[in-house]
Every structure is written in structure tokens, then in C-alpha cells.
PDB file of C-alpha atoms in Angstrom:
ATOM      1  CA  UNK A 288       0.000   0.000   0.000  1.00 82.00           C
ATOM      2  CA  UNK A 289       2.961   1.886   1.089  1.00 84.00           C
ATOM      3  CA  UNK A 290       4.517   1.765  -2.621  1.00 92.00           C
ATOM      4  CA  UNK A 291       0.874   2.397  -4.613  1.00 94.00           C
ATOM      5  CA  UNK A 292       0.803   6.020  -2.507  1.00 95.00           C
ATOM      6  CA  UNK A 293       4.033   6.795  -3.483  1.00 94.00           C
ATOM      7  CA  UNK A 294       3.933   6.055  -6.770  1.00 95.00           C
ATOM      8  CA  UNK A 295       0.612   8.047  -7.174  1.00 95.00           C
ATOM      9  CA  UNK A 296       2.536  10.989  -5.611  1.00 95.00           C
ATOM     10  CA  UNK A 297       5.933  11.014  -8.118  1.00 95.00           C
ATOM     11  CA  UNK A 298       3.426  10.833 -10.726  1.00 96.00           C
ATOM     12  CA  UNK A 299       1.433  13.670  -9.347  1.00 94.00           C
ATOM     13  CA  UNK A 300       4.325  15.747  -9.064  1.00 94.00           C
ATOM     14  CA  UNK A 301       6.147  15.097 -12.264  1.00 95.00           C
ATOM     15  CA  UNK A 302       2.478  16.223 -14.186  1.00 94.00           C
ATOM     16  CA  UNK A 303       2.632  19.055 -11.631  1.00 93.00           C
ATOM     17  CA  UNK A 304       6.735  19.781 -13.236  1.00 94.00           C
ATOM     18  CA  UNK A 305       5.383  18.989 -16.698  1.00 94.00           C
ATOM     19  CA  UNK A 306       2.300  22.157 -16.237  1.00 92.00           C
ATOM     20  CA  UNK A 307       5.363  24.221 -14.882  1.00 91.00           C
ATOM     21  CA  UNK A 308       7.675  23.279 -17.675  1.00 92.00           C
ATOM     22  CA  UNK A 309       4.532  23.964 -19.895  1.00 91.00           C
ATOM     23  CA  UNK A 310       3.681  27.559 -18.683  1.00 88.00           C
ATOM     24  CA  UNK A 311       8.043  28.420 -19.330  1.00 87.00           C
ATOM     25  CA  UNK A 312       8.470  28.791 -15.376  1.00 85.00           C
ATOM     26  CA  UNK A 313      12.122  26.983 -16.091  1.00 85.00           C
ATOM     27  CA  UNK A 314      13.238  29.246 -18.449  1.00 79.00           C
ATOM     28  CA  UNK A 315      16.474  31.553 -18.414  1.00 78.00           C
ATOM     29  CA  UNK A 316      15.352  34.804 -18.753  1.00 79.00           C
ATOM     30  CA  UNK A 317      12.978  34.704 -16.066  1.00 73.00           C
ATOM     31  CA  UNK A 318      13.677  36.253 -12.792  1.00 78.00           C
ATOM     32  CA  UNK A 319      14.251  34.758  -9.181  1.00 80.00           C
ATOM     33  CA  UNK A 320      12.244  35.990  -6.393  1.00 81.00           C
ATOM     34  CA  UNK A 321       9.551  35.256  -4.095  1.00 81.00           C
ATOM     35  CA  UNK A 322       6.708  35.432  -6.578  1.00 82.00           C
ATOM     36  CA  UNK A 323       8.098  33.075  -9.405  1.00 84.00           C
ATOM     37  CA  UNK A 324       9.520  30.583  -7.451  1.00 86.00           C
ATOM     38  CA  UNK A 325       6.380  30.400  -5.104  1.00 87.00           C
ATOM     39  CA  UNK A 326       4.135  30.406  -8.448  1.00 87.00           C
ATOM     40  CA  UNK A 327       6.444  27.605 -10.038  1.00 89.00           C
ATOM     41  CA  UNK A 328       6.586  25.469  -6.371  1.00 90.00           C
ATOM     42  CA  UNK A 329       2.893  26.057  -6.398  1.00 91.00           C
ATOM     43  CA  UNK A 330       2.429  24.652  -9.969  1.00 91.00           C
ATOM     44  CA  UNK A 331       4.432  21.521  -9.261  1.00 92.00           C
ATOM     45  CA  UNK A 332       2.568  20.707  -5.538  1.00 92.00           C
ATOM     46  CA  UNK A 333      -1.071  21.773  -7.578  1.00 92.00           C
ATOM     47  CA  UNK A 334      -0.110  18.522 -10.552  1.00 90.00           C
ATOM     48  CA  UNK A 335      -3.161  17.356 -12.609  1.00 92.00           C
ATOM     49  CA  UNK A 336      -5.507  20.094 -10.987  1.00 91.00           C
ATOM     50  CA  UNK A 337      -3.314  22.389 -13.121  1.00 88.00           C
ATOM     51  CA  UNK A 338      -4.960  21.034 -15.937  1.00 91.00           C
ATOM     52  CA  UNK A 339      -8.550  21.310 -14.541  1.00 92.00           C
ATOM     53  CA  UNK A 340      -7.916  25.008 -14.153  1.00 89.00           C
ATOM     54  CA  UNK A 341      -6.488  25.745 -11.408  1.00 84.00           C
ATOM     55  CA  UNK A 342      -3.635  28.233 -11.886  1.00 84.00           C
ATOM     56  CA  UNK A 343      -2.621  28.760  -8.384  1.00 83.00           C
ATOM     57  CA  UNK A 344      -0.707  32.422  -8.266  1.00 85.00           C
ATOM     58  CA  UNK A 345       1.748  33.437  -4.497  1.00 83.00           C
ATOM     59  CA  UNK A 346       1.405  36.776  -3.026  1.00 83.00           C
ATOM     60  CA  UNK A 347       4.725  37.899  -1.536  1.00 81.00           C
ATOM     61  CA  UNK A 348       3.866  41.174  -0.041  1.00 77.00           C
ATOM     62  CA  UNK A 349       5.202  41.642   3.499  1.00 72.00           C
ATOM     63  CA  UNK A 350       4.545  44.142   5.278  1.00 74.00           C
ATOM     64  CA  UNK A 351       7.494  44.560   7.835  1.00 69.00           C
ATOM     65  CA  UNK A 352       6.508  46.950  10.670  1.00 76.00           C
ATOM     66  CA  UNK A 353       8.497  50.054  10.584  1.00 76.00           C
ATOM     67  CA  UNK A 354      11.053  50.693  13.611  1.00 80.00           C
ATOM     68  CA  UNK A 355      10.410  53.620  16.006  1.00 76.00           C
ATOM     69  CA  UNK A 356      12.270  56.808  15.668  1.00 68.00           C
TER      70      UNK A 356
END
């Protein structure tokens, strides 16, 4: 039972790399930071549902708190 679960997850998230590979989130020229690696990490952990619509998208706004002066 062990091996049938993690079978069923590689293959989950190699369709999950294939979306990302699909939508160019490997490619050179784009840029690292928290958005498109979140988006491509997202991508890969989302696997078929990518191709059921789901397009799942990261938010990296932080909002630090400002020191005292």
C-alpha cells in the first residue's frame, strides 16, 4: 500500500513539473524571487488540478513593521 501512494505521488508531481515546464516557469530569462519561485513550487505541488484550471498564483507582499524613531 505503502509503494501504490508513493507512486501516485511522483506521478502527481512530475504532471505538476510537466504544467510548470509547460507555462516556461524553467526558463532563463525569467527572474528569481519570491513570486516566481512560489508560483512555479505552487504549480508543481497543484499537478493534474493544473490542468482542470487551477492556476494557483503566491502573493509575496510583506509588510514589515516600521522601527520607532
Amino acid at each position: 500500500m505503502k509503494s501504490i501512494i508513493g507512486i501516485v505521488i511522483v506521478v502527481w508531481l512530475l504532471i505538476g513539473v510537466a504544467a510548470a515546464w509547460q507555462r516556461g516557469y524553467f526558463g532563463d530569462d525569467r527572474e528569481v524571487s519570491c513570486k516566481s519561485t512560489g508560483d512555479t513550487v505552487l504549480t508543481i505541488v497543484a499537478g493534474p488540478l493544473n490542468y482542470v484550471g487551477a492556476n494557483p498564483k503566491v502573493d509575496c507582499k510583506v509588510d514589515l513593521p516600521q522601527p520607532s524613531e
